[in-house]
Amino acid sequence: MSRTLVAPTLRPLAESDRSLVAAMTQACGMFRPEEVRVALEVFDAALGIGRQRDPDYESAGVELDGTLAGWACWGPTPCTVGTFDLYWIVVAAESQGHGVGSALLAEIERRVAGRARLIVVETAGREQYAGTRRFYEARGYSVGARIPDYYEVGDDLVTYVKEVAGGRSQVADR
């Protein structure tokens, strides 16, 4: 069935999205089974599924044509002042290249503005992730660190960073 694409629509995630989030995270072909399990744990914590909602996880989804096409989860990095981690950003395989990832990343940056001074993204160094790395680089993220053979031999950890304009520059009251 052919879909007529419309502009991505941002929306809050809901517990009813969990099965679709699980399916798209698995089907996109980028994550090992244990990574999918961790993604769902973070999704559950962000929404408070099966436990109290964790206020350190924020999330959003993007729809295309009324169907959830991508999701993201981010939050403040523990023991830092003004640093936020982008924990997960996943776009359904059939929706890649249609602005879903860009809409999610722009929404994250909008939501952390005024609270964050730095966004940190960890991704893999293997060839399969070359498009992911180009995605971040095209949106102003730069490599902050690379750890060889981090995930496994031949698969580096590549950490991207982006400074957030107007971000927190002073130590918060403790």
Coordinates of C-alpha atoms in Angstrom, one line a residue, residues 41-131:
E41 CA 13.2 -0.2 29.5
V42 CA 14.0 3.5 28.8
F43 CA 10.6 3.9 27.0
D44 CA 8.8 2.4 30.0
A45 CA 10.7 4.6 32.5
A46 CA 9.9 7.7 30.4
L47 CA 6.2 6.9 30.4
G48 CA 5.9 5.3 33.8
I49 CA 4.9 1.9 32.5
G50 CA 4.9 -0.7 35.3
R51 CA 6.5 1.8 37.7
Q52 CA 6.6 5.4 38.6
R53 CA 7.5 7.7 35.7
D54 CA 11.2 8.7 35.8
P55 CA 11.3 12.5 35.5
D56 CA 14.9 12.3 34.1
Y57 CA 13.6 10.8 30.9
E58 CA 11.7 12.8 28.3
S59 CA 10.2 11.5 25.1
A60 CA 8.3 12.3 22.0
G61 CA 6.9 10.6 18.9
V62 CA 6.4 11.7 15.3
E63 CA 3.6 10.6 13.1
L64 CA 3.3 10.4 9.4
D65 CA -0.1 10.0 7.9
G66 CA -1.5 9.2 11.4
T67 CA 0.9 6.4 12.1
L68 CA 3.8 6.6 14.6
A69 CA 6.9 6.7 12.5
G70 CA 9.6 7.5 15.0
W71 CA 10.3 8.1 18.7
A72 CA 13.0 9.6 20.8
C73 CA 14.0 9.6 24.5
W74 CA 16.5 12.1 26.1
G75 CA 17.2 13.6 29.5
P76 CA 19.7 15.4 31.7
T77 CA 23.0 13.5 32.2
P78 CA 23.4 12.6 35.9
C79 CA 26.2 14.4 37.8
T80 CA 26.5 17.2 35.2
V81 CA 25.2 20.7 34.9
G82 CA 23.4 21.5 31.7
T83 CA 24.4 18.3 29.8
F84 CA 21.7 16.2 28.2
D85 CA 22.0 12.8 26.7
L86 CA 20.0 11.7 23.6
Y87 CA 19.4 8.1 24.6
W88 CA 17.3 6.9 21.7
I89 CA 16.1 8.1 18.4
V90 CA 14.5 5.6 16.2
V91 CA 12.7 6.0 12.8
A92 CA 10.7 3.2 11.3
A93 CA 12.6 1.8 8.3
E94 CA 9.8 2.7 5.8
S95 CA 9.8 6.3 7.2
Q96 CA 13.5 7.0 7.0
G97 CA 14.4 9.9 4.6
H98 CA 11.1 11.7 5.2
G99 CA 12.1 14.2 7.9
V100 CA 11.1 12.1 10.9
G101 CA 14.5 12.0 12.5
S102 CA 15.1 15.7 11.7
A103 CA 11.7 16.6 13.3
L104 CA 12.6 14.6 16.4
L105 CA 16.0 16.1 16.8
A106 CA 14.7 19.6 16.3
E107 CA 12.0 19.0 18.9
I108 CA 14.6 17.7 21.4
E109 CA 16.8 20.8 20.9
R110 CA 13.7 23.0 21.3
R111 CA 12.7 21.3 24.5
V112 CA 16.1 21.5 26.1
A113 CA 16.7 25.1 25.1
G114 CA 17.4 27.2 28.2
R115 CA 18.1 24.1 30.3
A116 CA 20.9 22.5 28.4
R117 CA 24.3 23.8 27.3
L118 CA 25.4 20.5 25.6
I119 CA 23.7 17.6 24.0
V120 CA 25.6 14.3 23.8
V121 CA 24.8 11.4 21.5
E122 CA 26.5 8.0 21.5
T123 CA 26.5 5.9 18.3
A124 CA 28.4 3.1 16.8
G125 CA 31.4 3.3 14.5
R126 CA 30.7 0.3 12.3
E127 CA 29.9 0.9 8.6
Q128 CA 26.2 0.2 9.1
Y129 CA 26.0 3.5 11.1
A130 CA 27.7 5.7 8.5
G131 CA 24.3 7.2 7.6

